[in-house]
XYZ file of C-alpha atoms in Angstrom:
553
model
C -37.997 27.126 -72.957
C -35.204 28.877 -74.775
C -35.390 31.771 -72.290
C -34.300 29.502 -69.441
C -31.432 28.053 -71.455
C -30.267 31.507 -72.515
C -30.518 32.966 -69.021
C -28.442 30.072 -67.663
C -25.872 30.366 -70.453
C -25.660 34.148 -70.126
C -24.670 33.899 -66.449
C -21.675 31.710 -67.240
C -19.011 34.210 -68.272
C -16.956 31.188 -69.275
C -13.224 31.684 -69.260
C -10.190 29.495 -68.928
C -7.256 30.904 -67.036
C -4.230 29.862 -69.095
C -1.793 27.658 -67.203
C 1.500 29.559 -67.127
C 3.610 26.485 -66.482
C 3.781 23.193 -64.635
C 5.833 22.966 -61.463
C 7.341 19.909 -59.770
C 7.423 20.002 -55.966
C 9.688 17.775 -53.858
C 9.276 17.371 -50.121
C 11.493 16.480 -47.163
C 10.966 16.766 -43.383
C 13.308 17.079 -40.428
C 12.928 16.199 -36.774
C 9.390 14.865 -36.874
C 8.440 13.004 -33.718
C 5.739 10.459 -33.005
C 3.294 10.544 -30.126
C 4.645 7.115 -29.309
C 8.102 7.850 -27.899
C 9.117 4.178 -28.178
C 8.995 4.063 -31.973
C 9.766 6.232 -34.951
C 6.884 7.505 -37.105
C 5.904 6.171 -40.538
C 5.379 9.561 -42.209
C 3.359 10.456 -45.290
C 2.833 13.997 -46.621
C -0.522 14.992 -48.089
C -0.668 18.022 -50.386
C -3.918 19.986 -50.330
C -4.962 23.023 -52.345
C -7.586 25.556 -51.283
C -10.628 25.866 -53.520
C -13.569 28.083 -52.554
C -12.585 28.004 -48.901
C -12.137 24.221 -48.759
C -8.923 22.213 -48.622
C -9.002 19.552 -51.340
C -6.398 16.774 -51.549
C -4.187 16.979 -54.631
C -1.882 14.034 -54.017
C 0.167 12.279 -51.355
C 3.676 10.904 -50.984
C 4.667 7.338 -50.294
C 4.890 6.184 -46.661
C 8.451 5.962 -45.319
C 8.808 3.515 -42.456
C 10.591 4.440 -39.200
C 11.950 7.828 -40.196
C 12.241 11.153 -38.387
C 14.019 12.849 -41.334
C 12.192 11.513 -44.385
C 13.126 12.528 -47.936
C 10.204 11.557 -50.166
C 10.756 10.323 -53.720
C 7.193 11.173 -54.780
C 7.077 14.318 -56.936
C 3.976 16.545 -56.895
C 3.197 18.126 -60.272
C 0.903 21.173 -60.131
C -0.213 23.854 -62.563
C 1.066 27.340 -61.721
C -1.200 30.313 -62.488
C 0.620 33.599 -62.111
C -2.592 35.609 -61.701
C -4.069 33.392 -58.972
C -3.192 33.018 -55.296
C -2.856 29.248 -55.022
C -2.917 28.307 -51.341
C -1.240 25.017 -50.437
C -1.305 22.971 -47.251
C 1.170 20.188 -46.504
C -0.033 17.775 -43.828
C 2.281 15.184 -42.281
C 0.607 12.051 -40.914
C 1.967 8.961 -39.215
C 0.311 6.100 -41.103
C 1.267 2.921 -39.293
C -1.009 0.526 -41.181
C -0.558 -0.726 -44.719
C -3.554 1.140 -46.140
C -3.624 4.818 -47.085
C -6.611 5.816 -44.962
C -6.240 8.689 -42.498
C -8.825 7.593 -39.927
C -6.279 5.763 -37.754
C -3.328 8.018 -38.583
C -1.669 10.439 -36.160
C -1.451 14.070 -37.282
C 2.172 15.215 -36.937
C 1.940 18.778 -38.225
C 1.080 20.998 -41.168
C 2.515 23.902 -43.135
C 0.569 26.404 -45.222
C 1.976 28.634 -47.950
C 1.220 29.775 -51.480
C 2.600 28.208 -54.613
C 3.927 31.650 -55.529
C 6.062 31.703 -52.374
C 7.637 28.351 -53.231
C 8.196 29.250 -56.885
C 9.776 32.608 -56.067
C 12.116 31.156 -53.417
C 12.765 27.843 -55.215
C 13.335 26.276 -51.777
C 11.013 26.967 -48.849
C 11.592 25.650 -45.318
C 9.093 26.261 -42.533
C 8.171 24.817 -39.155
C 5.387 22.264 -39.026
C 2.461 23.646 -37.055
C 0.809 21.313 -34.554
C -2.797 21.282 -33.375
C -3.703 24.705 -32.014
C -1.375 26.379 -34.516
C 1.713 26.080 -32.326
C 5.115 25.622 -33.923
C 6.882 22.384 -33.114
C 10.545 21.471 -33.479
C 9.990 19.686 -36.766
C 10.235 21.367 -40.166
C 9.334 20.734 -43.780
C 11.243 21.765 -46.910
C 9.664 22.092 -50.346
C 11.765 22.491 -53.488
C 10.145 23.800 -56.675
C 11.316 23.178 -60.184
C 9.679 24.358 -63.395
C 8.982 21.612 -65.888
C 10.952 22.188 -69.042
C 9.440 21.854 -72.497
C 10.194 18.121 -72.503
C 7.394 16.152 -70.839
C 8.673 12.778 -72.040
C 9.251 10.126 -69.428
C 11.555 7.135 -69.191
C 10.855 3.594 -68.010
C 13.742 1.856 -66.228
C 14.183 -1.723 -64.965
C 17.064 -2.394 -62.554
C 18.376 -5.562 -60.943
C 21.564 -6.515 -59.120
C 23.665 -9.589 -58.430
C 26.103 -10.692 -55.723
C 25.469 -7.731 -53.422
C 27.324 -7.626 -50.108
C 25.520 -9.345 -47.255
C 24.997 -6.898 -44.388
C 22.772 -9.041 -42.143
C 24.003 -11.690 -39.689
C 21.043 -14.051 -39.635
C 19.669 -13.466 -43.128
C 20.606 -11.896 -46.430
C 20.537 -8.160 -47.190
C 17.247 -6.403 -47.936
C 18.382 -4.103 -50.776
C 16.755 -1.013 -52.261
C 18.114 1.447 -54.814
C 18.095 5.260 -54.780
C 18.853 7.398 -57.842
C 19.945 11.021 -57.517
C 20.365 13.816 -60.040
C 23.484 15.941 -59.511
C 22.512 19.605 -59.934
C 24.648 22.416 -61.357
C 25.524 23.569 -57.830
C 26.716 19.997 -56.964
C 23.730 19.352 -54.716
C 21.979 16.024 -55.119
C 18.224 15.638 -55.723
C 16.509 12.315 -55.053
C 14.777 11.192 -58.246
C 13.492 7.733 -57.345
C 13.604 5.171 -54.544
C 12.758 1.571 -55.413
C 10.876 -0.847 -53.221
C 12.859 -3.102 -50.854
C 13.465 -6.689 -51.944
C 13.686 -8.713 -48.755
C 16.392 -11.299 -48.018
C 17.930 -11.310 -51.492
C 21.465 -10.583 -52.748
C 20.285 -10.774 -56.377
C 17.260 -8.438 -56.337
C 15.072 -7.613 -59.305
C 13.356 -4.277 -58.643
C 10.026 -3.298 -60.176
C 10.071 -1.294 -63.387
C 9.426 2.401 -62.685
C 8.671 5.521 -64.697
C 10.130 8.977 -64.153
C 9.960 12.135 -66.225
C 13.069 12.950 -68.222
C 12.925 16.384 -66.631
C 13.112 14.887 -63.131
C 15.842 12.427 -64.014
C 18.321 14.734 -65.726
C 16.618 18.106 -66.397
C 16.498 17.066 -70.043
C 20.328 17.000 -70.134
C 21.394 13.495 -71.215
C 24.974 14.158 -70.078
C 24.045 15.291 -66.557
C 25.759 13.291 -63.831
C 23.568 10.779 -61.967
C 24.402 8.959 -58.753
C 22.899 5.673 -57.536
C 23.182 4.164 -54.043
C 22.256 0.640 -52.948
C 21.168 0.286 -49.317
C 20.369 -2.620 -47.018
C 17.013 -1.752 -45.441
C 16.661 -1.915 -41.649
C 13.365 -1.637 -39.802
C 14.794 0.992 -37.420
C 15.413 3.364 -40.341
C 19.220 3.134 -40.011
C 19.876 1.573 -43.397
C 23.306 0.070 -44.144
C 25.288 1.427 -47.097
C 26.160 -1.314 -49.626
C 27.676 0.694 -52.461
C 27.272 3.344 -55.156
C 27.988 4.123 -58.789
C 27.767 7.106 -61.155
C 26.261 7.328 -64.616
C 24.437 9.566 -67.096
C 21.195 9.091 -68.958
C 23.244 8.958 -72.151
C 24.924 5.846 -70.767
C 21.603 4.375 -69.599
C 20.228 4.696 -73.126
C 22.539 1.799 -73.997
C 19.800 -0.481 -72.571
C 17.234 0.679 -75.140
C 17.810 -2.021 -77.748
C 17.445 -5.125 -75.615
C 20.978 -4.840 -74.270
C 22.052 -4.480 -70.646
C 24.129 -1.773 -69.020
C 26.100 -2.792 -65.923
C 27.916 -0.925 -63.173
C 30.146 -2.084 -60.360
C 28.610 -1.139 -57.021
C 31.495 0.375 -55.056
C 31.933 1.005 -51.319
C 34.697 3.690 -51.222
C 35.759 2.714 -47.664
C 36.216 -0.943 -48.634
C 38.195 0.104 -51.717
C 40.688 1.924 -49.467
C 40.822 -0.649 -46.639
C 40.601 -3.979 -48.453
C 43.576 -4.978 -50.578
C 41.774 -7.374 -52.939
C 38.468 -5.504 -52.994
C 36.708 -5.574 -56.388
C 33.161 -4.412 -55.729
C 30.121 -4.869 -53.509
C 28.035 -6.308 -56.316
C 26.894 -5.526 -59.845
C 23.878 -3.328 -60.674
C 22.228 -4.024 -64.025
C 19.907 -1.858 -66.116
C 17.836 -4.388 -68.049
C 15.549 -2.002 -69.879
C 15.369 1.671 -70.817
C 12.377 2.955 -72.752
C 11.561 6.567 -73.632
C 7.847 7.351 -73.816
C 6.587 10.490 -75.487
C 4.058 12.272 -73.263
C 1.186 13.399 -75.422
C -1.008 16.233 -74.161
C -4.782 16.513 -73.972
C -4.664 18.768 -77.021
C -2.648 16.173 -78.930
C -5.519 13.709 -78.507
C -8.268 16.261 -79.215
C -6.471 17.591 -82.300
C -5.876 14.003 -83.352
C -9.633 13.501 -83.598
C -10.578 12.188 -80.142
C -14.212 13.106 -79.369
C -15.619 13.712 -75.891
C -18.863 11.715 -75.605
C -20.890 13.629 -73.013
C -23.809 11.891 -71.239
C -26.141 13.398 -68.633
C -28.021 11.552 -65.875
C -30.593 13.444 -63.780
C -32.009 12.458 -60.388
C -35.825 12.283 -60.422
C -36.340 10.816 -56.937
C -39.131 12.079 -54.682
C -36.696 13.770 -52.283
C -36.349 16.571 -54.865
C -39.902 17.707 -54.059
C -42.950 18.118 -56.277
C -41.809 20.035 -59.404
C -45.027 22.110 -59.233
C -43.967 23.463 -55.841
C -41.589 26.463 -55.872
C -39.547 24.803 -53.093
C -38.770 21.817 -55.321
C -35.258 21.432 -56.704
C -36.952 20.658 -60.039
C -39.204 23.734 -60.015
C -39.147 25.511 -63.392
C -39.065 29.268 -62.896
C -39.751 31.327 -66.040
C -36.505 33.286 -65.812
C -34.376 31.816 -63.027
C -32.855 28.382 -63.826
C -32.834 25.839 -61.002
C -29.619 24.230 -59.762
C -30.013 21.217 -62.034
C -30.133 23.498 -65.081
C -27.274 25.685 -63.883
C -24.983 22.691 -63.318
C -26.018 21.055 -66.602
C -25.361 24.166 -68.681
C -22.108 25.070 -66.887
C -20.495 21.677 -67.506
C -22.213 20.859 -70.806
C -21.291 24.133 -72.496
C -17.614 23.260 -72.206
C -17.924 19.559 -73.082
C -19.956 20.199 -76.215
C -17.003 22.016 -77.817
C -15.163 18.685 -77.974
C -17.997 16.712 -79.612
C -18.451 17.263 -83.342
C -22.059 16.081 -83.700
C -23.264 17.889 -80.529
C -25.714 15.044 -79.812
C -25.897 14.107 -76.127
C -27.609 11.086 -74.555
C -29.653 12.226 -71.532
C -31.108 9.859 -68.942
C -33.123 10.021 -65.760
C -33.205 7.743 -62.735
C -35.418 7.155 -59.705
C -38.786 7.947 -61.359
C -41.892 6.049 -62.391
C -42.239 6.500 -66.127
C -45.080 6.069 -68.624
C -46.822 4.096 -69.906
C -46.867 1.532 -67.058
C -45.219 3.811 -64.447
C -42.630 1.319 -63.289
C -39.518 2.666 -61.563
C -36.534 3.115 -63.914
C -32.943 4.022 -63.141
C -31.784 4.629 -66.712
C -34.636 5.950 -68.846
C -34.175 8.329 -71.791
C -35.637 11.702 -70.835
C -36.845 12.133 -74.427
C -38.620 8.752 -73.969
C -36.908 7.380 -77.074
C -34.982 4.387 -75.751
C -33.592 3.602 -79.215
C -32.169 7.111 -79.574
C -31.747 8.916 -76.237
C -29.642 11.682 -77.822
C -30.638 15.347 -77.623
C -29.475 18.075 -80.005
C -26.968 20.108 -78.024
C -27.187 21.193 -74.393
C -30.210 23.243 -75.411
C -31.917 20.018 -76.519
C -31.111 18.367 -73.172
C -32.654 21.334 -71.326
C -35.808 21.135 -73.441
C -36.125 17.348 -72.975
C -35.664 17.788 -69.214
C -38.414 20.372 -69.014
C -40.869 18.448 -71.173
C -40.421 15.157 -69.294
C -41.035 16.582 -65.814
C -44.863 16.711 -66.096
C -44.985 13.180 -67.559
C -43.154 11.281 -64.825
C -43.736 10.526 -61.147
C -40.787 11.252 -58.878
C -40.070 8.187 -56.766
C -36.906 6.314 -55.677
C -34.513 4.920 -54.545
C -31.366 6.787 -55.649
C -29.512 4.130 -57.638
C -26.725 5.310 -59.963
C -24.923 2.025 -60.698
C -27.260 1.217 -63.660
C -26.456 4.457 -65.499
C -22.691 4.063 -64.856
C -22.930 0.532 -66.258
C -24.860 1.761 -69.308
C -22.176 4.319 -70.240
C -19.414 1.833 -69.349
C -20.915 -0.569 -71.878
C -20.377 2.007 -74.645
C -16.897 2.838 -73.345
C -16.030 -0.868 -73.331
C -16.807 -1.115 -77.041
C -14.549 1.872 -77.683
C -11.740 0.330 -75.618
C -11.553 -2.665 -77.958
C -10.782 -0.397 -80.938
C -7.434 0.460 -79.254
C -7.618 3.916 -80.809
C -8.008 7.359 -79.232
C -11.320 8.192 -80.905
C -13.906 8.492 -78.125
C -13.635 9.310 -74.417
C -16.810 9.203 -72.325
C -17.813 11.698 -69.622
C -20.870 10.925 -67.499
C -22.351 13.876 -65.594
C -24.621 12.719 -62.743
C -26.802 15.358 -61.077
C -28.288 14.082 -57.815
C -29.919 15.549 -54.715
C -29.096 12.874 -52.185
C -26.911 10.117 -50.897
C -27.048 7.116 -53.185
C -28.652 3.917 -51.915
C -26.730 1.377 -54.024
C -23.247 2.257 -52.759
C -21.843 -1.288 -53.060
C -23.013 -1.674 -56.681
C -21.796 1.841 -57.494
C -18.320 1.123 -56.125
C -18.203 -2.060 -58.196
C -19.304 -0.141 -61.321
C -16.694 2.599 -60.798
C -13.856 0.103 -60.282
C -14.892 -1.584 -63.549
C -15.168 1.784 -65.347
C -11.677 2.819 -64.187
C -10.291 0.397 -66.799
C -12.236 2.147 -69.577
C -11.948 5.480 -71.486
C -14.412 7.100 -69.102
C -14.743 9.689 -66.319
C -17.639 10.287 -63.923
C -18.594 13.722 -62.601
C -21.131 13.869 -59.761
C -22.672 17.190 -58.755
C -24.670 17.197 -55.521
C -27.774 19.398 -55.829
C -29.476 20.915 -52.776
C -28.528 20.849 -49.099
C -28.368 17.119 -48.298
C -25.515 15.568 -46.339
C -23.140 14.418 -49.067
C -20.345 13.195 -46.765
C -20.754 9.575 -47.913
C -20.339 10.668 -51.529
C -16.782 11.835 -50.880
C -15.631 8.201 -50.671
C -16.414 7.801 -54.392
C -13.911 10.559 -55.159
C -10.477 8.977 -54.833
C -9.024 12.108 -53.207
C -9.306 10.594 -49.701
C -7.579 7.252 -50.038
C -8.223 4.614 -52.677
C -11.739 3.587 -53.684
C -12.236 -0.180 -53.648
C -15.005 -2.487 -54.775
C -16.852 -4.493 -52.090
C -14.510 -7.387 -52.986
C -11.469 -5.222 -52.249
C -10.361 -4.528 -55.831
C -8.889 -0.988 -56.080
C -9.688 1.456 -58.887
C -7.080 1.365 -61.632
C -7.149 5.182 -61.768
C -9.148 7.955 -60.119
C -12.044 8.712 -62.496
C -14.642 10.275 -60.172
C -14.957 13.940 -59.297
C -17.641 14.923 -56.770
C -18.626 18.477 -55.826
C -21.653 19.865 -53.968
C -23.307 22.620 -56.027
C -23.862 24.655 -52.854
C -20.110 25.348 -52.699
C -20.545 27.339 -55.930
C -23.937 28.893 -55.220
C -22.530 32.408 -54.949
C -19.711 31.934 -57.458
C -19.772 32.152 -61.222
C -21.049 28.914 -62.796
C -17.761 28.995 -64.687
C -16.090 28.243 -61.348
C -18.197 25.083 -61.039
C -17.281 23.996 -64.570
C -13.608 24.690 -63.937
C -13.678 22.695 -60.693
C -15.411 19.574 -61.993
C -13.629 19.487 -65.352
C -10.132 20.362 -64.103
C -9.084 16.719 -63.779
C -10.563 15.529 -67.082
C -7.606 16.458 -69.376
C -5.205 14.529 -67.152
C -7.644 11.601 -66.892
C -7.854 11.423 -70.695
C -4.064 11.583 -71.067
C -3.455 9.073 -68.235
C -5.846 6.560 -69.784
C -4.398 6.628 -73.284
C -0.777 6.821 -72.120
C -1.288 3.856 -69.767
C -2.613 1.862 -72.721
C 0.213 3.003 -74.993
C -2.329 4.550 -77.367
C -0.988 7.456 -79.400
C -3.105 10.314 -80.777
C -4.478 9.813 -84.269
C -3.022 11.763 -87.191
C 0.066 12.910 -85.291
C 3.469 12.160 -86.848
C 5.898 10.494 -84.469
C 8.428 13.317 -84.833
C 6.003 16.019 -83.695
C 7.058 17.421 -80.367
C 4.624 17.018 -77.491
C 2.854 20.159 -76.399
C 3.093 21.422 -72.859
C 0.011 23.611 -72.783
C -3.510 22.728 -71.760
C -6.797 24.223 -72.909
């Protein structure tokens, strides 16, 4: 048994390419046109990164209504690796509906480049390529900025009162834009609020922005804010503007308000008794320290790693060499390769190295009823195995004792781990974060229940990694990974955060298993940080004055 474990582990060549720095990317487009000549497009830009020959979605901007020259406020944050060629693809889509799906969207053009090109030029402008790789008249500009050592972010709450009324038959529909004034006097959009319809005294939603984005970490840097009256044709009416600094905004940190007169320079010159076009109020300013993944790990947070293995009949009889569960004396099967690749990394973050391991879709002794969450060591009271090696041994020893059956239901095992994560959540401490690795050979049959379970789990300290084994059609599984739109429960409730990562093992068949581990675990550090930061939970044993780290493992 140990030979198989060692042969799998020896093929790993595990390494972590150190992240050189984090880069913020801002996007704007010019001259984009819609297929429908009678209306302007509602553009959205989707950023994709190439991984093993496939384009995987990283993130997407907001949708800007009726705009041919959109400047997006969404900032993409990506890791920059000097020694890697990181290929990026920016796709512009016209998304006319209110949901983020791409099925009904019109493709308006794309631009491909490398992250190195953007970083080296700081500002890259290229034509958007249409279908058939022909250059259109529209263009896209990407601006890169290295994140400084300060990853803290600020939470701001703005409102306004007595704004000028720009509409004849109703009141203004105001929104606020905040710009950072750069050293070369250029202005960079930092944030655009939502539009508050038909209201001269709007209260905008609280928003968060990194201190680096807002003022490059310089509290005295000049900031400019503009209030607009939104129009459906995209030609928004200027209401007024004011200037400030973050140092001034910090005056709203202790429950006080900071106020500015919203000024229209033209009215100030033309109108004799002009005072202002309204008052803009900062009701709240909070600085949040951004803790890193290492802050939480070094503060004592343990990664609780659980494995779930598919034992449905579609895997084939384990005694047959064509079976996905066939045990070769020296060549580990795909289940073992995936288990060892991911488990070897996770076990470094778990002090007791004891891992619960479950199976699903098999008839199990003694009564051979189908189970979707049985302990593969057949000890329901203690399903833990000693290390990844113990999981491998339990997997091998259980195969002859069970009958592969079906269906492929994974909701029960997600719910089982979520139950443990729920108990941890109530402690309100960063002590345990749960990772569930599901290895499966086919499309799941309880999709509705699984979606419900994932939406519930997205509120918990938990991530789910699904590795597709074999050559089945896994296209339906992609919907569980939030990369293509937002996953929702059957009742329509969206996931609170993206916690699922799905990859087919076949994409890594001819690559180092380390590549598989790197792919499926890449999002976990951010998922851990996002969960605890969203809950306002600080790392244990870290003094408040300790500066946040900017490096990742």
